[in-house]
């Protein structure tokens, strides 16, 4: 027998596992240390009250023969699909039909699994820096080629730099699949409608497919597009991923959804029909209880409570941004985004800065180089801790860099 040798090409461990194990090793050596994590983007605020109440009542439904629910519908209950259609799309003037929405256990799984729809010879374009799941999943499926130096030979890298405020340019070489994420993880860059429209037009002209990760759209506070389908022609070239994780505190509850428009046809096949076929074979749906909780996000109270929590995190982001800027560090993000991205001081590499912050300030962040070669020399902090811990963490970082 043969295993899938593409796994052997990957770095030994996933970025956030590396960070967790380095942090655990430090904690083991310094049990009294007050470590503050601004590393992985995991939320800390409790679930919105409307969501908690929906969870309780869904549990009651499960306790009674008349309302008990067994296997969920593979693509989602109508009550949630309709809430998504109306709350996330119709409210913005975008018509998405319920059979174009596929409820899942969070965006991460589908941003990786979507590769099942595409041949392994396709060329994938990724931003650099980039959320590592898109890269690792495509490497596992054989679309990475070889890892030479700090690059995969078969990917097209759309290098994002400070000069363009970390927004990518259109691919200048052939690509079949384009992975985009806005507001961006890790840089916090948000794209305007005209900029996104250029990618949509490019994809339609080149018969490419855009995989659009909109997991952070709820953090947009200005007129930037929340959905790629706000752009003309996006339904013929784009798949969109959404998540309740950061919008409503669901990192531990697990729920999101993928939109695959019926107009999206490649190589003579409907990607919507293929995804439906794939999901009905490989996925058994999201629990009733979870979907009731997700539907509560669209109630007037649930939506207001989510907005309040997002404002809390955006304020944390501003606290981080302002403190680091006052320390003389060059920062990006924090606007329309829960991430602050900054340049490491005095020529430190990303991992050197990680070690310095952990050992000297007991603050955990994410090294930019973990997001790709163009992330070297940069660092990411998240706004998802409490305000108090965020203030303490940035005060320690400020003290460190003012010494
Ligand atoms: C991150 O820190 O980049 C995210 O929390 C990871 C994720 O959403 O999977």
Short mmCIF file of C-alpha atoms and ligand atoms in Angstrom, two decimals:
data_model
loop_
_atom_site.label_atom_id
_atom_site.label_comp_id
_atom_site.label_asym_id
_atom_site.label_seq_id
_atom_site.Cartn_x
_atom_site.Cartn_y
_atom_site.Cartn_z
CA UNK A 1 0.00 0.00 0.00
CA UNK A 2 0.97 3.63 -0.36
CA UNK A 3 0.14 6.51 1.91
CA UNK A 4 -0.54 10.00 0.55
CA UNK A 5 3.06 11.17 0.31
CA UNK A 6 1.97 14.80 -0.02
CA UNK A 7 1.64 14.82 3.79
CA UNK A 8 5.37 14.18 4.01
CA UNK A 9 6.00 17.46 2.18
CA UNK A 10 4.28 19.56 4.85
CA UNK A 11 6.07 21.31 7.69
CA UNK A 12 5.91 18.91 10.64
CA UNK A 13 3.19 20.78 12.49
CA UNK A 14 0.39 23.30 11.93
CA UNK A 15 1.30 26.91 12.88
CA UNK A 16 -1.06 27.25 15.83
CA UNK A 17 0.04 23.89 17.25
CA UNK A 18 3.67 25.10 17.16
CA UNK A 19 2.69 28.21 19.07
CA UNK A 20 0.67 26.20 21.61
CA UNK A 21 3.52 23.79 22.25
CA UNK A 22 6.14 26.56 22.62
CA UNK A 23 3.81 28.33 25.05
CA UNK A 24 3.15 25.11 26.98
CA UNK A 25 6.90 24.47 27.29
CA UNK A 26 7.43 28.00 28.67
CA UNK A 27 4.52 27.56 31.09
CA UNK A 28 5.95 24.25 32.33
CA UNK A 29 9.27 25.98 33.12
CA UNK A 30 7.59 29.09 34.60
CA UNK A 31 4.42 27.86 36.33
CA UNK A 32 3.82 31.23 38.02
CA UNK A 33 4.05 33.27 34.82
CA UNK A 34 0.95 35.30 33.93
CA UNK A 35 0.89 34.54 30.20
CA UNK A 36 -1.53 36.56 28.10
CA UNK A 37 -2.50 35.17 24.70
CA UNK A 38 -3.06 37.52 21.81
CA UNK A 39 -2.06 34.64 19.55
CA UNK A 40 -4.70 32.41 17.97
CA UNK A 41 -7.87 34.28 17.13
CA UNK A 42 -10.00 32.57 19.76
CA UNK A 43 -12.82 34.58 21.27
CA UNK A 44 -13.28 35.21 25.01
CA UNK A 45 -16.64 36.98 25.33
CA UNK A 46 -19.57 34.70 26.26
CA UNK A 47 -22.22 33.77 23.70
CA UNK A 48 -24.89 36.44 23.08
CA UNK A 49 -27.87 36.05 25.45
CA UNK A 50 -30.24 35.40 22.52
CA UNK A 51 -28.01 32.52 21.39
CA UNK A 52 -27.87 31.04 24.90
CA UNK A 53 -31.63 31.18 25.19
CA UNK A 54 -32.03 29.49 21.75
CA UNK A 55 -29.61 26.76 22.86
CA UNK A 56 -31.62 26.10 26.03
CA UNK A 57 -34.88 25.88 24.17
CA UNK A 58 -33.34 23.63 21.47
CA UNK A 59 -32.16 21.26 24.22
CA UNK A 60 -35.74 21.20 25.53
CA UNK A 61 -36.94 20.34 22.01
CA UNK A 62 -34.60 17.35 22.03
CA UNK A 63 -36.08 16.11 25.33
CA UNK A 64 -39.58 15.61 24.01
CA UNK A 65 -40.77 13.03 21.44
CA UNK A 66 -42.87 15.61 19.52
CA UNK A 67 -40.01 18.04 18.91
CA UNK A 68 -37.00 15.67 18.99
CA UNK A 69 -34.68 15.92 15.95
CA UNK A 70 -32.50 13.12 14.56
CA UNK A 71 -30.15 13.50 11.62
CA UNK A 72 -30.21 17.10 10.45
CA UNK A 73 -30.84 17.89 6.75
CA UNK A 74 -27.42 17.52 5.10
CA UNK A 75 -27.25 21.15 3.97
CA UNK A 76 -29.03 22.87 6.87
CA UNK A 77 -32.49 23.41 8.34
CA UNK A 78 -34.74 25.77 6.37
CA UNK A 79 -35.10 28.06 9.41
CA UNK A 80 -31.35 28.76 9.34
CA UNK A 81 -30.95 28.81 5.54
CA UNK A 82 -33.75 31.38 5.28
CA UNK A 83 -32.31 33.48 8.12
CA UNK A 84 -28.92 33.51 6.34
CA UNK A 85 -30.48 34.35 2.96
CA UNK A 86 -32.42 37.27 4.41
CA UNK A 87 -29.98 38.49 7.07
CA UNK A 88 -26.65 38.22 5.26
CA UNK A 89 -27.61 38.69 1.61
CA UNK A 90 -31.10 40.05 0.88
CA UNK A 91 -30.46 42.81 3.42
CA UNK A 92 -27.54 43.93 1.21
CA UNK A 93 -29.47 43.65 -2.05
CA UNK A 94 -27.91 40.27 -2.98
CA UNK A 95 -30.18 37.38 -4.01
CA UNK A 96 -28.83 34.01 -2.89
CA UNK A 97 -31.19 31.02 -2.90
CA UNK A 98 -31.37 28.67 0.06
CA UNK A 99 -30.18 25.74 -2.07
CA UNK A 100 -26.97 27.66 -2.73
CA UNK A 101 -26.15 27.74 1.02
CA UNK A 102 -24.51 24.79 2.78
CA UNK A 103 -24.35 24.96 6.59
CA UNK A 104 -21.17 23.47 8.05
CA UNK A 105 -19.18 23.12 11.26
CA UNK A 106 -17.16 26.30 10.68
CA UNK A 107 -15.37 27.85 7.73
CA UNK A 108 -12.02 26.17 8.30
CA UNK A 109 -13.23 22.69 7.25
CA UNK A 110 -14.81 23.85 4.02
CA UNK A 111 -11.98 26.17 2.97
CA UNK A 112 -9.86 23.02 3.06
CA UNK A 113 -12.44 20.50 1.80
CA UNK A 114 -13.53 22.57 -1.20
CA UNK A 115 -10.43 21.27 -2.99
CA UNK A 116 -12.34 18.01 -3.55
CA UNK A 117 -14.12 19.79 -6.43
CA UNK A 118 -10.98 20.59 -8.40
CA UNK A 119 -8.43 18.58 -10.34
CA UNK A 120 -5.02 18.27 -8.77
CA UNK A 121 -3.34 19.85 -11.80
CA UNK A 122 -5.00 23.21 -11.17
CA UNK A 123 -2.73 26.11 -10.27
CA UNK A 124 -3.63 27.79 -6.98
CA UNK A 125 -2.89 31.45 -6.30
CA UNK A 126 -2.60 32.51 -2.66
CA UNK A 127 -1.84 35.83 -1.04
CA UNK A 128 1.44 35.95 0.83
CA UNK A 129 1.08 36.23 3.84
CA UNK A 130 -1.93 33.90 3.99
CA UNK A 131 -4.07 31.87 6.41
CA UNK A 132 -2.10 28.60 6.35
CA UNK A 133 -5.11 26.30 5.88
CA UNK A 134 -5.45 27.18 2.17
CA UNK A 135 -1.81 26.30 1.56
CA UNK A 136 -1.59 23.15 3.68
CA UNK A 137 -4.87 21.71 2.33
CA UNK A 138 -3.76 22.19 -1.27
CA UNK A 139 -0.37 20.64 -0.49
CA UNK A 140 -2.14 17.62 1.02
CA UNK A 141 -4.11 17.25 -2.23
CA UNK A 142 -1.00 17.45 -4.40
CA UNK A 143 -1.31 21.02 -5.69
CA UNK A 144 1.75 22.40 -3.90
CA UNK A 145 4.59 20.88 -5.85
CA UNK A 146 7.87 20.94 -3.89
CA UNK A 147 8.88 23.17 -1.00
CA UNK A 148 12.04 24.93 -2.15
CA UNK A 149 13.62 27.55 0.12
CA UNK A 150 10.51 29.15 1.51
CA UNK A 151 8.14 28.62 -1.44
CA UNK A 152 5.94 25.88 -2.87
CA UNK A 153 6.88 25.50 -6.51
CA UNK A 154 3.35 25.11 -7.91
CA UNK A 155 1.61 27.97 -6.10
CA UNK A 156 1.32 31.44 -7.54
CA UNK A 157 2.11 33.87 -4.72
CA UNK A 158 0.35 37.24 -4.66
CA UNK A 159 2.85 39.04 -2.48
CA UNK A 160 1.28 41.62 -0.20
CA UNK A 161 3.57 44.35 1.07
CA UNK A 162 3.39 47.53 3.16
CA UNK A 163 3.62 49.57 -0.08
CA UNK A 164 0.14 48.36 -1.11
CA UNK A 165 -1.19 48.24 2.48
CA UNK A 166 -1.06 44.45 2.12
CA UNK A 167 -3.64 44.33 -0.69
CA UNK A 168 -2.73 41.85 -3.46
CA UNK A 169 -2.35 42.71 -7.14
CA UNK A 170 -4.12 40.64 -9.80
CA UNK A 171 -2.20 37.47 -10.75
CA UNK A 172 0.30 38.15 -13.51
CA UNK A 173 0.56 34.46 -14.42
CA UNK A 174 -1.88 31.63 -15.01
CA UNK A 175 -3.98 30.53 -12.03
CA UNK A 176 -7.14 28.40 -11.89
CA UNK A 177 -8.05 28.91 -8.23
CA UNK A 178 -7.64 32.16 -6.33
CA UNK A 179 -7.83 32.13 -2.52
CA UNK A 180 -8.85 35.52 -1.14
CA UNK A 181 -9.74 36.52 2.43
CA UNK A 182 -11.17 39.96 3.30
CA UNK A 183 -11.00 41.47 5.84
CA UNK A 184 -7.73 39.65 5.77
CA UNK A 185 -6.30 37.18 8.19
CA UNK A 186 -3.49 37.86 9.12
CA UNK A 187 -2.87 41.45 7.95
CA UNK A 188 -6.27 42.99 8.68
CA UNK A 189 -6.38 44.56 5.20
CA UNK A 190 -9.90 45.17 3.89
CA UNK A 191 -10.69 45.55 0.20
CA UNK A 192 -13.13 48.03 -1.31
CA UNK A 193 -15.76 47.10 -3.86
CA UNK A 194 -13.84 48.41 -6.87
CA UNK A 195 -10.76 46.41 -5.85
CA UNK A 196 -12.75 43.21 -5.33
CA UNK A 197 -14.60 43.75 -8.61
CA UNK A 198 -11.23 43.62 -10.42
CA UNK A 199 -10.62 40.12 -9.04
CA UNK A 200 -14.12 39.02 -10.04
CA UNK A 201 -13.64 40.34 -13.58
CA UNK A 202 -10.21 38.70 -13.79
CA UNK A 203 -11.62 35.34 -12.64
CA UNK A 204 -14.48 35.45 -15.15
CA UNK A 205 -12.10 36.37 -17.97
CA UNK A 206 -9.66 33.59 -17.08
CA UNK A 207 -12.17 30.85 -16.26
CA UNK A 208 -10.78 30.78 -12.71
CA UNK A 209 -12.65 30.25 -9.44
CA UNK A 210 -12.28 32.57 -6.43
CA UNK A 211 -12.48 30.95 -3.00
CA UNK A 212 -13.56 33.94 -0.90
CA UNK A 213 -13.16 33.66 2.86
CA UNK A 214 -15.39 36.27 4.49
CA UNK A 215 -15.04 34.97 8.07
CA UNK A 216 -14.31 38.49 9.37
CA UNK A 217 -16.98 40.44 7.45
CA UNK A 218 -18.86 41.31 10.66
CA UNK A 219 -15.94 43.57 11.66
CA UNK A 220 -16.47 45.89 8.69
CA UNK A 221 -17.64 49.27 9.92
CA UNK A 222 -17.40 51.30 6.70
CA UNK A 223 -18.79 50.72 3.20
CA UNK A 224 -16.47 47.85 2.18
CA UNK A 225 -18.26 44.80 0.72
CA UNK A 226 -19.27 42.08 3.20
CA UNK A 227 -19.87 39.53 0.46
CA UNK A 228 -18.14 38.96 -2.86
CA UNK A 229 -21.63 38.65 -4.39
CA UNK A 230 -21.99 42.42 -3.96
CA UNK A 231 -19.75 42.53 -7.06
CA UNK A 232 -21.25 42.09 -10.54
CA UNK A 233 -20.63 38.66 -12.04
CA UNK A 234 -19.38 37.04 -8.81
CA UNK A 235 -21.96 34.26 -9.00
CA UNK A 236 -20.26 32.86 -12.09
CA UNK A 237 -16.81 32.71 -10.50
CA UNK A 238 -16.88 32.69 -6.69
CA UNK A 239 -17.52 30.45 -3.71
CA UNK A 240 -17.88 32.24 -0.38
CA UNK A 241 -17.16 30.97 3.14
CA UNK A 242 -18.77 32.47 6.24
CA UNK A 243 -18.35 31.68 9.90
CA UNK A 244 -20.24 32.32 13.13
CA UNK A 245 -16.97 31.91 15.07
CA UNK A 246 -15.86 35.51 15.22
CA UNK A 247 -19.28 37.02 14.41
CA UNK A 248 -21.09 35.42 17.34
CA UNK A 249 -18.49 33.73 19.53
CA UNK A 250 -18.96 30.24 18.03
CA UNK A 251 -15.32 29.06 18.06
CA UNK A 252 -16.37 26.37 20.53
CA UNK A 253 -19.91 25.86 19.19
CA UNK A 254 -18.79 25.32 15.54
CA UNK A 255 -21.02 26.60 12.79
CA UNK A 256 -20.54 28.38 9.48
CA UNK A 257 -21.68 28.05 5.90
CA UNK A 258 -20.49 27.95 2.31
CA UNK A 259 -22.25 29.55 -0.65
CA UNK A 260 -21.87 27.78 -4.00
CA UNK A 261 -23.99 29.59 -6.62
CA UNK A 262 -25.89 27.51 -9.16
CA UNK A 263 -24.54 29.75 -11.92
CA UNK A 264 -21.00 28.59 -11.15
CA UNK A 265 -20.11 26.11 -13.88
CA UNK A 266 -16.61 24.93 -14.78
CA UNK A 267 -15.48 22.26 -17.20
CA UNK A 268 -19.17 21.65 -18.05
CA UNK A 269 -20.13 20.82 -14.45
CA UNK A 270 -22.21 22.63 -11.83
CA UNK A 271 -20.03 23.19 -8.77
CA UNK A 272 -23.21 23.56 -6.70
CA UNK A 273 -24.36 20.07 -7.71
CA UNK A 274 -20.88 18.67 -7.09
CA UNK A 275 -20.67 20.25 -3.63
CA UNK A 276 -24.15 18.94 -2.76
CA UNK A 277 -23.02 15.47 -3.87
CA UNK A 278 -19.80 15.77 -1.88
CA UNK A 279 -21.50 16.99 1.27
CA UNK A 280 -24.22 14.33 1.21
CA UNK A 281 -21.54 11.64 1.05
CA UNK A 282 -18.92 13.04 3.40
CA UNK A 283 -20.86 15.19 5.89
CA UNK A 284 -23.85 14.44 8.08
CA UNK A 285 -24.93 17.98 8.82
CA UNK A 286 -24.73 20.30 11.80
CA UNK A 287 -26.63 19.50 15.02
CA UNK A 288 -30.15 20.93 15.42
CA UNK A 289 -29.11 22.62 18.67
CA UNK A 290 -26.23 24.41 16.97
CA UNK A 291 -28.36 25.54 14.04
CA UNK A 292 -31.00 26.96 16.40
CA UNK A 293 -28.20 28.86 18.13
CA UNK A 294 -26.94 30.19 14.78
CA UNK A 295 -30.45 31.26 13.72
CA UNK A 296 -30.70 33.35 16.92
CA UNK A 297 -27.81 35.47 15.63
CA UNK A 298 -30.27 36.92 13.08
CA UNK A 299 -32.97 37.85 15.62
CA UNK A 300 -33.06 41.59 16.39
CA UNK A 301 -31.73 40.97 19.94
CA UNK A 302 -29.10 38.48 18.75
CA UNK A 303 -27.87 40.83 16.03
CA UNK A 304 -27.63 43.75 18.48
CA UNK A 305 -25.74 41.60 21.02
CA UNK A 306 -23.29 40.42 18.34
CA UNK A 307 -22.69 44.03 17.26
CA UNK A 308 -21.92 44.94 20.87
CA UNK A 309 -19.33 42.17 21.20
CA UNK A 310 -17.73 43.06 17.88
CA UNK A 311 -17.48 46.70 19.00
CA UNK A 312 -15.75 45.45 22.17
CA UNK A 313 -13.14 43.54 20.14
CA UNK A 314 -12.68 46.43 17.70
CA UNK A 315 -11.96 48.66 20.69
CA UNK A 316 -9.32 46.14 21.85
CA UNK A 317 -7.81 46.25 18.36
CA UNK A 318 -7.62 50.03 18.56
CA UNK A 319 -5.98 49.80 22.02
CA UNK A 320 -3.28 47.48 20.59
CA UNK A 321 -2.80 49.57 17.45
CA UNK A 322 -2.48 52.87 19.35
CA UNK A 323 -0.11 51.47 21.99
CA UNK A 324 2.22 49.85 19.44
CA UNK A 325 2.16 52.93 17.23
CA UNK A 326 3.03 55.08 20.26
CA UNK A 327 6.01 52.75 20.82
CA UNK A 328 7.24 53.60 17.35
CA UNK A 329 6.10 50.38 15.66
CA UNK A 330 4.55 50.48 12.21
CA UNK A 331 1.10 48.86 12.37
CA UNK A 332 -1.68 47.80 9.99
CA UNK A 333 -5.17 46.39 10.55
CA UNK A 334 -7.43 47.13 13.55
CA UNK A 335 -9.88 48.93 11.25
CA UNK A 336 -12.60 46.58 9.95
CA UNK A 337 -10.57 43.77 11.54
CA UNK A 338 -9.79 42.11 14.87
CA UNK A 339 -6.12 41.73 13.89
CA UNK A 340 -3.18 44.09 14.30
CA UNK A 341 -0.21 43.37 12.04
CA UNK A 342 3.07 45.11 12.72
CA UNK A 343 6.69 45.21 11.69
CA UNK A 344 9.10 43.58 14.14
CA UNK A 345 11.44 46.14 15.71
CA UNK A 346 15.19 46.32 15.24
CA UNK A 347 15.52 43.71 12.55
CA UNK A 348 14.14 40.83 14.62
CA UNK A 349 12.73 37.86 12.71
CA UNK A 350 9.13 36.96 13.41
CA UNK A 351 10.07 33.94 15.57
CA UNK A 352 12.75 35.93 17.43
CA UNK A 353 10.07 38.46 18.30
CA UNK A 354 7.75 35.62 19.37
CA UNK A 355 10.42 34.34 21.78
CA UNK A 356 11.20 37.84 23.07
CA UNK A 357 7.56 38.62 23.78
CA UNK A 358 6.95 35.25 25.42
CA UNK A 359 10.09 35.27 27.57
CA UNK A 360 10.28 38.94 28.46
CA UNK A 361 6.66 40.11 28.45
CA UNK A 362 4.77 36.80 28.81
CA UNK A 363 2.67 37.81 25.79
CA UNK A 364 1.86 35.28 23.07
CA UNK A 365 1.37 36.46 19.49
CA UNK A 366 1.66 34.91 16.05
CA UNK A 367 4.86 35.16 14.01
CA UNK A 368 4.19 36.62 10.57
CA UNK A 369 6.50 34.12 8.89
CA UNK A 370 4.05 31.38 9.89
CA UNK A 371 1.70 32.89 7.29
CA UNK A 372 4.19 32.71 4.43
CA UNK A 373 7.57 34.04 3.31
CA UNK A 374 6.36 37.64 2.91
CA UNK A 375 5.25 37.55 6.56
CA UNK A 376 8.88 37.32 7.74
CA UNK A 377 9.75 40.29 9.92
CA UNK A 378 6.09 40.91 10.79
CA UNK A 379 3.91 39.86 13.71
CA UNK A 380 0.19 39.51 14.43
CA UNK A 381 -1.73 40.26 17.63
CA UNK A 382 -5.43 39.54 18.04
CA UNK A 383 -8.09 41.63 19.73
CA UNK A 384 -10.02 38.66 21.10
CA UNK A 385 -8.83 38.73 24.70
CA UNK A 386 -10.54 40.80 27.40
CA UNK A 387 -9.96 44.57 27.46
CA UNK A 388 -8.13 44.28 30.79
CA UNK A 389 -5.73 41.59 29.56
CA UNK A 390 -5.24 43.41 26.27
CA UNK A 391 -4.29 46.60 28.14
CA UNK A 392 -1.92 44.69 30.41
CA UNK A 393 -0.33 42.90 27.45
CA UNK A 394 0.30 46.03 25.41
CA UNK A 395 1.62 47.90 28.48
CA UNK A 396 4.19 45.10 28.88
CA UNK A 397 5.10 45.27 25.19
CA UNK A 398 5.41 49.07 25.36
CA UNK A 399 7.70 48.78 28.41
CA UNK A 400 9.83 46.23 26.61
CA UNK A 401 10.32 48.39 23.55
CA UNK A 402 10.87 51.62 25.45
CA UNK A 403 13.82 50.02 27.35
C1 LIG B 1 -6.41 32.52 13.55
O1 LIG B 1 -5.93 32.81 14.64
O2 LIG B 1 -5.83 32.74 12.48
C2 LIG B 1 -7.76 31.88 13.51
O3 LIG B 1 -8.33 31.83 14.77
C3 LIG B 1 -7.63 30.51 13.03
C4 LIG B 1 -8.94 29.95 12.61
O4 LIG B 1 -9.94 30.67 12.51
O5 LIG B 1 -8.94 28.78 12.33
#
